[in-house]
PDB file of C-alpha atoms in Angstrom:
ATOM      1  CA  UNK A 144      36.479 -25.095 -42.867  1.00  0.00           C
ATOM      2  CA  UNK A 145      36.082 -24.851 -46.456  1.00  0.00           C
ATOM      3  CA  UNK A 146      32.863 -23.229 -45.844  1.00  0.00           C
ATOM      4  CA  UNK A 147      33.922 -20.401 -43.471  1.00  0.00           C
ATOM      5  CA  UNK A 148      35.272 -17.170 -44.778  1.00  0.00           C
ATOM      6  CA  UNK A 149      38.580 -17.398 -46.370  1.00  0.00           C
ATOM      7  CA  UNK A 150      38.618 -21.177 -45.605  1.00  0.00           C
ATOM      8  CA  UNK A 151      39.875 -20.005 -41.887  1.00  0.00           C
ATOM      9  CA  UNK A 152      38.919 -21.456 -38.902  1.00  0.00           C
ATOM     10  CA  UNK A 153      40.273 -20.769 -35.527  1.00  0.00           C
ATOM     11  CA  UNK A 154      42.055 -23.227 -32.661  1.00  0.00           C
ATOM     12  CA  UNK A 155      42.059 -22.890 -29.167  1.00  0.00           C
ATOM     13  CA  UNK A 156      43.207 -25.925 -27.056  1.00  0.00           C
ATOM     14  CA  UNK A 157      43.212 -26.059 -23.192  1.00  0.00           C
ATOM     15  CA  UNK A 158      43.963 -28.022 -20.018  1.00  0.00           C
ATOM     16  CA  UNK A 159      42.506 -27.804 -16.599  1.00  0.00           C
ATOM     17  CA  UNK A 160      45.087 -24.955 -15.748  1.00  0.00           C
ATOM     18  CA  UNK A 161      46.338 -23.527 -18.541  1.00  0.00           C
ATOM     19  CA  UNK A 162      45.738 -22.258 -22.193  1.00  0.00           C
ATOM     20  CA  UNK A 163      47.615 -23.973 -25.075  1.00  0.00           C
ATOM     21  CA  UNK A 164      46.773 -22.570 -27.947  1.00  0.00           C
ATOM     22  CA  UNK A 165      44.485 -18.997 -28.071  1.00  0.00           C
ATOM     23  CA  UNK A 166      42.785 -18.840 -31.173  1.00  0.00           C
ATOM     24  CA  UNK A 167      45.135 -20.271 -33.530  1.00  0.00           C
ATOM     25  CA  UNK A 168      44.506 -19.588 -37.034  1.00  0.00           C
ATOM     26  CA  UNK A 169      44.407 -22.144 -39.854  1.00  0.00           C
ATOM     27  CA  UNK A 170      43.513 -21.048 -43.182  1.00  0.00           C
ATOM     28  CA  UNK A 171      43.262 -23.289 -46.072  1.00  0.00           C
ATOM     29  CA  UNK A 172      43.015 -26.389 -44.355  1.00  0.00           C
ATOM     30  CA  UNK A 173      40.897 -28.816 -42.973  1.00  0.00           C
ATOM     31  CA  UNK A 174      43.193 -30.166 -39.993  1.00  0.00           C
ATOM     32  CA  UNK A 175      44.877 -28.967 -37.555  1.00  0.00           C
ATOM     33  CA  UNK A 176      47.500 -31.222 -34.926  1.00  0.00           C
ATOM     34  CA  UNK A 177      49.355 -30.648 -31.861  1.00  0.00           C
ATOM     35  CA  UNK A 178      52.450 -32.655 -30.178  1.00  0.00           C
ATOM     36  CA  UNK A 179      53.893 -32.982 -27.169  1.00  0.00           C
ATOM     37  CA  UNK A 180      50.569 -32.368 -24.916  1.00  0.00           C
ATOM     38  CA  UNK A 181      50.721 -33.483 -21.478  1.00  0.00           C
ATOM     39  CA  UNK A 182      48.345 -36.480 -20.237  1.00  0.00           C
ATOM     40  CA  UNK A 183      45.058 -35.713 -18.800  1.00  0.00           C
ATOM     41  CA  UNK A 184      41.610 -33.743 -20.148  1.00  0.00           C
ATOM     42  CA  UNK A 185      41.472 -30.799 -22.248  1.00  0.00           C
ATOM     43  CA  UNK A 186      39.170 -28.632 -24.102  1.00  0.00           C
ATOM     44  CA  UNK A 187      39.179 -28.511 -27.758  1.00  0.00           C
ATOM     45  CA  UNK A 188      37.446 -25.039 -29.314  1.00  0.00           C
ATOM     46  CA  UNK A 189      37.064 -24.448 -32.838  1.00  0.00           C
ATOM     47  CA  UNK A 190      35.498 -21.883 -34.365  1.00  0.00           C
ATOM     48  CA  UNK A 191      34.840 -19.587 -37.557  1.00  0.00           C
ATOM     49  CA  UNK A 192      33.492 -17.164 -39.524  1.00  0.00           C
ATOM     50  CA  UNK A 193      30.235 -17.528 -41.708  1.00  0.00           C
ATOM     51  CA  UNK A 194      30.203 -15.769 -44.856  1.00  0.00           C
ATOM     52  CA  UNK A 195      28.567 -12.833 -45.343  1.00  0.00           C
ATOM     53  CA  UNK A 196      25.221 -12.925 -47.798  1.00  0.00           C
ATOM     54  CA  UNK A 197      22.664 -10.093 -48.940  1.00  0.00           C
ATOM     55  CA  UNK A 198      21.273  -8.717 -45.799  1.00  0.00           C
ATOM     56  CA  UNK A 199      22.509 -11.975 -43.444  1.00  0.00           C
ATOM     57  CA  UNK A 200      25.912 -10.262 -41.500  1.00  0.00           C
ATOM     58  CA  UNK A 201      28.793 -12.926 -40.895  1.00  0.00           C
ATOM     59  CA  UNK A 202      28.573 -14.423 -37.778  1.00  0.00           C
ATOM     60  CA  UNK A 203      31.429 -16.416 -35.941  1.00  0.00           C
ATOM     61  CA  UNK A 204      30.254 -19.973 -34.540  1.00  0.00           C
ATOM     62  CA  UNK A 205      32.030 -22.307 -32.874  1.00  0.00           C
ATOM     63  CA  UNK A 206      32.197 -26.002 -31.135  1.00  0.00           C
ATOM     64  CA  UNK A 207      34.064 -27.894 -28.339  1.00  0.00           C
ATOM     65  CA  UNK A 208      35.033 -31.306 -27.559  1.00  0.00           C
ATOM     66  CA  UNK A 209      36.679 -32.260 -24.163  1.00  0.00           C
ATOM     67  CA  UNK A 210      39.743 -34.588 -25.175  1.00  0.00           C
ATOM     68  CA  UNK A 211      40.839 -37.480 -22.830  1.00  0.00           C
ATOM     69  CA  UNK A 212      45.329 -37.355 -24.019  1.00  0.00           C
ATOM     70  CA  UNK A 213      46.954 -40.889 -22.721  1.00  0.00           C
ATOM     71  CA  UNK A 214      50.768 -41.199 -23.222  1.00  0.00           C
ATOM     72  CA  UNK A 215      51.150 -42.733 -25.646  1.00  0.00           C
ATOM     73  CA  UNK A 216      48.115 -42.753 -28.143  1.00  0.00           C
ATOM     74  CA  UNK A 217      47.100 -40.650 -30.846  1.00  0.00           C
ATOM     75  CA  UNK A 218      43.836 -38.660 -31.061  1.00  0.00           C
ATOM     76  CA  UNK A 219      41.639 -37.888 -33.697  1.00  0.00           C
ATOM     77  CA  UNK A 220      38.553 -35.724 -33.229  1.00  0.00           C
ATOM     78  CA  UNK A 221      36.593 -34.686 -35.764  1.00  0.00           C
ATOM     79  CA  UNK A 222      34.286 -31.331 -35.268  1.00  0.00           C
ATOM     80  CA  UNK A 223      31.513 -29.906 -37.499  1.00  0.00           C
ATOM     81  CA  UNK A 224      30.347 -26.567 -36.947  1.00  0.00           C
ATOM     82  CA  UNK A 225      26.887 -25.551 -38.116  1.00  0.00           C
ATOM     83  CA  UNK A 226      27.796 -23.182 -41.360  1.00  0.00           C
ATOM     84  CA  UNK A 227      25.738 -24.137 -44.567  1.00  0.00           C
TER      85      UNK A 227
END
């Protein structure tokens, strides 16, 4: 996160038949958390913005994870995504 442009990444969180969160944004941060999700899989998205350099445009990238939620537990998933 602290590598994308303006240290903002976007969220977007979703279950077998619905969307949670759209494209969240979280800007000057490095986590982001959500409570109250159902049990059962969902698909964790993040992406962001590269920074722009000399002749090399910004480009948004992103990543997903597929989550396993259990009542009960607490997940932590950590995601890289491939900015230099």
């Amino acid at each position: 996160a602290d590598k994308a442009q303006g240290f903002t990444f976007f969220v977007t969180l979703e279950s077998a038949d619905q969307t949670i969160v759209k494209d969240e944004k979280v800007v000057n941060s490095k986590s982001w958390s959500r409570l109250g999700l159902r049990a059962g899989q969902h698909k964790l998205t993040v992406s962001a913005d590269t920074v722009a350099t000399g002749a090399q445009a910004s480009i948004r990238v992103s990543r997903s994870t597929v989550l396993m939620i259990k009542p009960g537990e607490v997940n932590t998933v950590s995601i890289d995504l491939p900015i230099d």
